[in-house]
């Protein structure tokens, strides 16, 4: 018995050792887990790689989809409606509006930036206008709003009847630079460039008969009409100058038809002129100066002096002369020569 026990004990020990070895090789020993956690440094290094793989997959998906190109911004973009009920449009810098289809009318106020100043013009294209229409640009008096100028001169209904394009120009702070006159614009604002741009914009929007571009101005606006016709020879067919005078230091070189209408009792723009007008802050020449200068070019010139009429836009009931109706009748019969 003493010899047998050690042998049995030895056999038992060998059996236990074999089972332990088997469990170790099979990975079931709790001390050696099958999914060993890598060090923190390895996890940090792996994160960017995984993110890059995700981006590569996203890029591959995007490459298979069609490329969408954003539509270009329109040259003329509507921004709202003003207090006078006109639709307001913003014109992009150095661009021109698209051409309207013939018979499609337009009534809107277009604004743009010029010389660091926001400028604007109200444009009315009647649906009755032909493909190549006459154009009339109306220039208000000093301190007038566009609304008051419209009510005063009443061009809109006539534009539809006579099938011409109508523009209401807007001076800087209600004034025009007509040489030494008048208001905030005098000697500081380039209104010659403003009218250049206005004519360019209107001509792009609708076809304009270049032989029939006319200016109609009241007071300070009449002074600018004279100045522009003189400074841009051959561009303007006719000028209707109401209660104004030729103030710019310019001598006409080409014929432009002139209809000058003045009141004999006008204290603001006196018939014989004045060395200094308190109302306009400038020297004013005799109102016959402009017509006399253009008469020398062979232009058709007519002067109308209304007795007892002061400073204003005359009508049949006020002044006894329809400046709007008679003015258009005069202008439409005098296109530029071919």
Short mmCIF file of C-alpha atoms in Angstrom, two decimals:
data_model
loop_
_atom_site.label_atom_id
_atom_site.label_comp_id
_atom_site.label_asym_id
_atom_site.label_seq_id
_atom_site.Cartn_x
_atom_site.Cartn_y
_atom_site.Cartn_z
CA UNK A 1 0.00 0.00 0.00
CA UNK A 2 2.86 2.27 0.83
CA UNK A 3 4.25 1.84 -2.76
CA UNK A 4 0.85 2.12 -4.48
CA UNK A 5 -0.14 5.54 -3.03
CA UNK A 6 2.74 7.50 -4.52
CA UNK A 7 2.02 6.00 -7.94
CA UNK A 8 -1.67 6.90 -7.77
CA UNK A 9 -0.81 10.41 -6.57
CA UNK A 10 1.65 10.82 -9.43
CA UNK A 11 -0.99 9.71 -11.93
CA UNK A 12 -3.50 12.22 -10.50
CA UNK A 13 -1.02 15.08 -10.72
CA UNK A 14 -0.23 14.28 -14.35
CA UNK A 15 -3.95 14.24 -15.22
CA UNK A 16 -4.56 17.67 -13.65
CA UNK A 17 -1.55 19.14 -15.48
CA UNK A 18 -2.82 17.83 -18.84
CA UNK A 19 -6.27 19.36 -18.36
CA UNK A 20 -4.72 22.75 -17.50
CA UNK A 21 -2.55 22.64 -20.62
CA UNK A 22 -5.59 21.84 -22.79
CA UNK A 23 -7.57 24.77 -21.40
CA UNK A 24 -4.62 27.13 -21.94
CA UNK A 25 -4.22 26.21 -25.61
CA UNK A 26 -7.97 26.55 -26.27
CA UNK A 27 -7.97 30.14 -24.89
CA UNK A 28 -10.58 29.45 -22.25
CA UNK A 29 -8.46 30.35 -19.28
CA UNK A 30 -10.00 33.52 -17.71
CA UNK A 31 -6.54 35.09 -17.26
CA UNK A 32 -5.92 35.25 -21.05
CA UNK A 33 -9.05 36.87 -22.72
CA UNK A 34 -9.59 36.30 -26.44
CA UNK A 35 -10.23 40.04 -27.36
CA UNK A 36 -7.30 41.88 -25.87
CA UNK A 37 -7.89 45.71 -25.77
CA UNK A 38 -5.14 47.65 -27.64
CA UNK A 39 -3.35 50.52 -25.91
CA UNK A 40 -4.99 53.98 -25.97
CA UNK A 41 -2.30 55.31 -28.35
CA UNK A 42 -3.29 52.76 -30.99
CA UNK A 43 -6.98 53.78 -30.70
CA UNK A 44 -6.10 57.45 -31.29
CA UNK A 45 -4.03 56.59 -34.35
CA UNK A 46 -6.82 54.49 -35.81
CA UNK A 47 -9.56 57.19 -35.53
CA UNK A 48 -8.29 59.47 -38.34
CA UNK A 49 -7.84 56.50 -40.61
CA UNK A 50 -11.45 55.45 -40.08
CA UNK A 51 -12.70 59.01 -40.69
CA UNK A 52 -10.66 59.24 -43.89
CA UNK A 53 -12.16 56.01 -45.09
CA UNK A 54 -15.65 57.46 -44.49
CA UNK A 55 -14.79 60.60 -46.46
CA UNK A 56 -13.43 58.51 -49.32
CA UNK A 57 -16.70 56.59 -49.47
CA UNK A 58 -18.74 59.86 -49.38
CA UNK A 59 -16.58 61.34 -52.17
CA UNK A 60 -17.12 58.27 -54.27
CA UNK A 61 -20.91 58.59 -53.87
CA UNK A 62 -20.82 62.32 -54.70
CA UNK A 63 -18.74 61.65 -57.82
CA UNK A 64 -21.49 59.38 -59.16
CA UNK A 65 -24.18 62.12 -58.73
CA UNK A 66 -24.67 64.82 -61.43
CA UNK A 67 -23.01 68.19 -60.76
CA UNK A 68 -25.57 70.95 -60.14
CA UNK A 69 -24.49 74.43 -61.37
CA UNK A 70 -26.24 77.35 -59.68
CA UNK A 71 -28.27 79.56 -62.02
CA UNK A 72 -26.62 82.97 -62.62
CA UNK A 73 -28.05 85.93 -60.72
CA UNK A 74 -30.42 87.90 -63.00
CA UNK A 75 -29.25 91.36 -64.05
CA UNK A 76 -32.56 92.83 -62.90
CA UNK A 77 -33.91 91.55 -59.58
CA UNK A 78 -37.16 92.70 -58.00
CA UNK A 79 -36.72 93.88 -54.42
CA UNK A 80 -40.22 95.08 -53.50
CA UNK A 81 -42.80 97.80 -54.07
CA UNK A 82 -42.39 101.47 -53.14
CA UNK A 83 -44.92 103.70 -51.42
CA UNK A 84 -46.14 105.02 -54.78
CA UNK A 85 -47.08 101.51 -55.91
CA UNK A 86 -44.18 101.05 -58.34
CA UNK A 87 -42.38 97.70 -58.44
CA UNK A 88 -38.71 98.28 -57.48
CA UNK A 89 -35.85 96.45 -59.22
CA UNK A 90 -32.12 96.34 -58.49
CA UNK A 91 -29.77 96.39 -61.46
CA UNK A 92 -26.50 94.50 -61.01
CA UNK A 93 -23.28 96.45 -61.56
CA UNK A 94 -22.04 96.63 -65.16
CA UNK A 95 -25.01 94.64 -66.44
CA UNK A 96 -28.09 95.43 -68.51
CA UNK A 97 -31.64 94.05 -68.27
CA UNK A 98 -32.91 91.47 -70.74
CA UNK A 99 -35.03 92.63 -73.66
CA UNK A 100 -38.80 92.60 -73.17
CA UNK A 101 -40.96 90.83 -75.70
CA UNK A 102 -42.86 93.24 -77.95
CA UNK A 103 -46.30 93.87 -76.48
CA UNK A 104 -45.18 93.04 -72.96
CA UNK A 105 -45.44 96.21 -70.90
CA UNK A 106 -43.22 97.21 -68.00
CA UNK A 107 -43.76 99.62 -65.13
CA UNK A 108 -40.98 99.69 -62.58
CA UNK A 109 -38.43 101.75 -60.69
CA UNK A 110 -34.89 100.58 -61.45
CA UNK A 111 -32.06 101.39 -59.04
CA UNK A 112 -28.31 101.09 -59.48
CA UNK A 113 -25.10 102.33 -57.89
CA UNK A 114 -23.20 104.98 -59.83
CA UNK A 115 -20.32 107.12 -58.61
CA UNK A 116 -20.88 105.89 -55.06
CA UNK A 117 -24.48 107.18 -55.14
CA UNK A 118 -27.65 105.14 -55.49
CA UNK A 119 -29.45 106.36 -58.59
CA UNK A 120 -32.85 105.41 -59.93
CA UNK A 121 -35.31 105.97 -62.75
CA UNK A 122 -38.94 105.04 -63.21
CA UNK A 123 -39.56 103.38 -66.55
CA UNK A 124 -42.92 102.87 -68.22
CA UNK A 125 -43.06 100.73 -71.35
CA UNK A 126 -46.70 100.66 -72.49
CA UNK A 127 -47.90 97.42 -74.02
CA UNK A 128 -48.80 99.52 -77.07
CA UNK A 129 -45.14 100.42 -77.75
CA UNK A 130 -43.78 99.12 -81.09
CA UNK A 131 -40.53 97.18 -81.41
CA UNK A 132 -38.60 100.43 -81.98
CA UNK A 133 -40.37 103.13 -79.99
CA UNK A 134 -39.78 106.84 -79.42
CA UNK A 135 -38.42 107.68 -75.98
CA UNK A 136 -39.21 110.62 -73.70
CA UNK A 137 -37.18 111.28 -70.55
CA UNK A 138 -38.83 113.65 -68.09
CA UNK A 139 -36.61 115.61 -65.67
CA UNK A 140 -38.28 117.08 -62.59
CA UNK A 141 -37.76 120.48 -61.00
CA UNK A 142 -35.62 121.28 -57.97
CA UNK A 143 -36.97 119.65 -54.82
CA UNK A 144 -39.73 117.76 -56.61
CA UNK A 145 -40.56 114.13 -55.87
CA UNK A 146 -41.24 111.75 -58.72
CA UNK A 147 -44.82 111.44 -57.55
CA UNK A 148 -45.41 115.19 -57.72
CA UNK A 149 -43.68 115.40 -61.10
CA UNK A 150 -45.94 112.69 -62.50
CA UNK A 151 -49.04 114.46 -61.19
CA UNK A 152 -47.80 117.79 -62.57
CA UNK A 153 -46.83 116.70 -66.09
CA UNK A 154 -49.26 113.81 -66.78
CA UNK A 155 -47.18 111.95 -69.36
CA UNK A 156 -48.30 108.36 -68.61
CA UNK A 157 -51.66 108.27 -70.38
CA UNK A 158 -50.19 110.12 -73.36
CA UNK A 159 -47.36 107.55 -73.55
CA UNK A 160 -49.88 104.72 -73.94
CA UNK A 161 -51.94 106.61 -76.53
CA UNK A 162 -48.93 107.76 -78.56
CA UNK A 163 -46.99 104.50 -78.08
CA UNK A 164 -43.74 105.90 -76.71
CA UNK A 165 -41.51 104.73 -73.85
CA UNK A 166 -41.50 107.06 -70.85
CA UNK A 167 -38.81 107.55 -68.22
CA UNK A 168 -39.02 109.66 -65.08
CA UNK A 169 -35.48 110.65 -64.13
CA UNK A 170 -34.61 111.12 -60.45
CA UNK A 171 -32.03 113.71 -59.42
CA UNK A 172 -29.70 113.33 -56.44
CA UNK A 173 -31.55 114.70 -53.38
CA UNK A 174 -34.12 116.21 -55.71
CA UNK A 175 -31.62 118.22 -57.75
CA UNK A 176 -29.70 118.15 -61.04
CA UNK A 177 -26.21 119.30 -61.90
CA UNK A 178 -26.94 121.68 -64.78
CA UNK A 179 -23.56 123.43 -64.63
CA UNK A 180 -23.49 126.05 -61.89
CA UNK A 181 -27.05 125.16 -60.88
CA UNK A 182 -28.75 123.69 -58.79
CA UNK A 183 -29.05 122.36 -55.24
CA UNK A 184 -27.01 119.51 -53.74
CA UNK A 185 -26.10 118.07 -57.16
CA UNK A 186 -24.52 121.27 -58.51
CA UNK A 187 -20.85 120.81 -59.47
CA UNK A 188 -20.65 117.51 -57.51
CA UNK A 189 -22.85 114.90 -59.22
CA UNK A 190 -22.21 113.60 -62.75
CA UNK A 191 -25.70 113.80 -64.18
CA UNK A 192 -24.36 113.55 -67.73
CA UNK A 193 -23.16 110.05 -66.85
CA UNK A 194 -26.49 109.37 -65.13
CA UNK A 195 -28.43 110.13 -68.31
CA UNK A 196 -25.93 108.10 -70.36
CA UNK A 197 -26.61 105.09 -68.13
CA UNK A 198 -30.37 105.69 -68.11
CA UNK A 199 -30.55 105.70 -71.91
CA UNK A 200 -28.39 102.57 -72.00
CA UNK A 201 -30.65 100.71 -69.56
CA UNK A 202 -33.88 101.70 -71.32
CA UNK A 203 -32.50 100.79 -74.75
CA UNK A 204 -31.58 97.33 -73.45
CA UNK A 205 -35.01 96.82 -71.88
CA UNK A 206 -36.97 97.79 -75.00
CA UNK A 207 -36.11 98.80 -78.53
CA UNK A 208 -35.68 102.58 -78.86
CA UNK A 209 -35.77 104.62 -82.06
CA UNK A 210 -32.47 106.49 -81.79
CA UNK A 211 -33.78 109.25 -84.06
CA UNK A 212 -36.60 109.97 -81.59
CA UNK A 213 -35.03 110.38 -78.14
CA UNK A 214 -36.43 113.48 -76.42
CA UNK A 215 -35.95 115.28 -73.12
CA UNK A 216 -38.66 117.21 -71.26
CA UNK A 217 -37.57 119.20 -68.23
CA UNK A 218 -39.11 121.55 -65.72
CA UNK A 219 -37.03 124.35 -64.15
CA UNK A 220 -33.79 122.72 -62.91
CA UNK A 221 -34.72 119.70 -65.09
CA UNK A 222 -35.02 121.95 -68.15
CA UNK A 223 -31.53 123.27 -67.43
CA UNK A 224 -30.15 119.72 -67.42
CA UNK A 225 -32.03 118.94 -70.64
CA UNK A 226 -30.29 121.89 -72.32
CA UNK A 227 -26.94 120.81 -70.91
CA UNK A 228 -27.25 117.19 -72.03
CA UNK A 229 -28.44 118.07 -75.54
CA UNK A 230 -25.46 120.41 -75.88
CA UNK A 231 -22.89 118.09 -74.28
CA UNK A 232 -23.99 114.98 -76.22
CA UNK A 233 -24.38 116.43 -79.73
CA UNK A 234 -26.44 114.37 -82.13
CA UNK A 235 -27.97 112.14 -79.45
CA UNK A 236 -31.14 114.08 -78.54
CA UNK A 237 -33.75 114.88 -81.19
CA UNK A 238 -35.71 117.45 -79.22
CA UNK A 239 -36.01 119.29 -75.91
CA UNK A 240 -39.11 120.62 -74.19
CA UNK A 241 -37.84 123.18 -71.67
CA UNK A 242 -40.51 124.51 -69.31
CA UNK A 243 -39.66 127.34 -66.87
CA UNK A 244 -35.94 126.87 -67.46
CA UNK A 245 -32.91 128.45 -69.09
CA UNK A 246 -29.58 127.35 -70.56
CA UNK A 247 -27.08 127.55 -67.67
CA UNK A 248 -24.25 125.23 -68.77
CA UNK A 249 -21.09 126.73 -70.30
CA UNK A 250 -21.65 124.88 -73.58
CA UNK A 251 -22.27 125.97 -77.17
CA UNK A 252 -24.44 123.65 -79.33
CA UNK A 253 -22.70 122.05 -82.28
CA UNK A 254 -25.53 119.98 -83.78
CA UNK A 255 -29.17 120.73 -84.39
CA UNK A 256 -31.68 119.80 -81.66
CA UNK A 257 -35.30 120.92 -81.83
CA UNK A 258 -36.14 123.26 -78.93
CA UNK A 259 -39.53 124.24 -77.51
CA UNK A 260 -39.02 126.73 -74.67
CA UNK A 261 -42.05 127.62 -72.52
CA UNK A 262 -41.72 130.36 -69.89
CA UNK A 263 -44.00 132.53 -67.78
CA UNK A 264 -43.61 136.28 -68.13
CA UNK A 265 -44.24 136.69 -64.38
CA UNK A 266 -41.83 133.95 -63.25
CA UNK A 267 -39.84 135.21 -60.21
CA UNK A 268 -37.75 132.02 -59.92
CA UNK A 269 -36.44 131.92 -63.50
CA UNK A 270 -37.00 135.49 -64.76
CA UNK A 271 -37.31 136.12 -68.48
CA UNK A 272 -34.29 138.42 -68.48
CA UNK A 273 -32.28 136.31 -66.08
CA UNK A 274 -30.67 137.37 -62.82
CA UNK A 275 -27.20 137.73 -61.41
CA UNK A 276 -28.18 135.58 -58.47
CA UNK A 277 -31.31 133.54 -57.89
CA UNK A 278 -32.03 133.07 -54.19
CA UNK A 279 -34.33 130.15 -54.95
CA UNK A 280 -31.75 128.31 -57.05
CA UNK A 281 -28.50 129.69 -55.68
CA UNK A 282 -26.95 130.53 -59.06
CA UNK A 283 -26.71 133.11 -61.83
CA UNK A 284 -29.41 132.59 -64.45
CA UNK A 285 -29.03 133.76 -68.07
CA UNK A 286 -31.85 135.25 -70.09
CA UNK A 287 -34.35 132.46 -70.94
CA UNK A 288 -33.90 133.18 -74.64
CA UNK A 289 -30.23 132.15 -74.50
CA UNK A 290 -30.81 128.47 -75.27
CA UNK A 291 -33.24 128.96 -78.17
CA UNK A 292 -30.92 131.57 -79.75
CA UNK A 293 -27.90 129.27 -79.54
CA UNK A 294 -29.72 126.33 -81.11
CA UNK A 295 -31.31 128.50 -83.78
CA UNK A 296 -27.79 129.12 -85.09
CA UNK A 297 -27.40 125.39 -85.76
CA UNK A 298 -30.44 125.37 -88.04
CA UNK A 299 -32.59 123.54 -85.49
CA UNK A 300 -36.35 123.93 -85.31
CA UNK A 301 -36.87 126.35 -82.41
CA UNK A 302 -40.07 127.72 -80.89
CA UNK A 303 -40.56 130.02 -77.91
CA UNK A 304 -43.78 130.37 -75.94
CA UNK A 305 -44.06 133.18 -73.36
CA UNK A 306 -47.21 133.10 -71.23
CA UNK A 307 -48.36 136.50 -69.94
CA UNK A 308 -49.10 136.74 -66.22
CA UNK A 309 -47.97 133.11 -65.71
CA UNK A 310 -45.43 132.52 -62.94
CA UNK A 311 -43.26 129.47 -62.17
CA UNK A 312 -45.00 126.22 -63.00
CA UNK A 313 -46.00 123.64 -65.62
CA UNK A 314 -48.82 125.26 -67.62
CA UNK A 315 -52.05 123.50 -68.61
CA UNK A 316 -55.09 124.62 -70.58
CA UNK A 317 -56.82 125.58 -67.33
CA UNK A 318 -53.75 127.06 -65.66
CA UNK A 319 -51.77 129.30 -67.92
CA UNK A 320 -53.88 128.66 -71.02
CA UNK A 321 -51.29 126.36 -72.64
CA UNK A 322 -51.10 122.55 -72.57
CA UNK A 323 -47.35 122.06 -72.19
CA UNK A 324 -47.68 118.26 -72.15
CA UNK A 325 -49.89 117.85 -75.20
CA UNK A 326 -48.36 120.67 -77.24
CA UNK A 327 -44.89 119.63 -76.17
CA UNK A 328 -45.28 116.07 -77.43
CA UNK A 329 -46.87 117.29 -80.67
CA UNK A 330 -43.81 119.46 -81.28
CA UNK A 331 -41.29 116.73 -80.43
CA UNK A 332 -42.82 113.85 -82.35
CA UNK A 333 -42.69 115.85 -85.60
CA UNK A 334 -38.95 116.50 -85.27
CA UNK A 335 -36.79 113.37 -85.35
CA UNK A 336 -33.07 113.55 -85.95
CA UNK A 337 -32.16 113.62 -89.66
CA UNK A 338 -31.19 110.28 -91.19
#
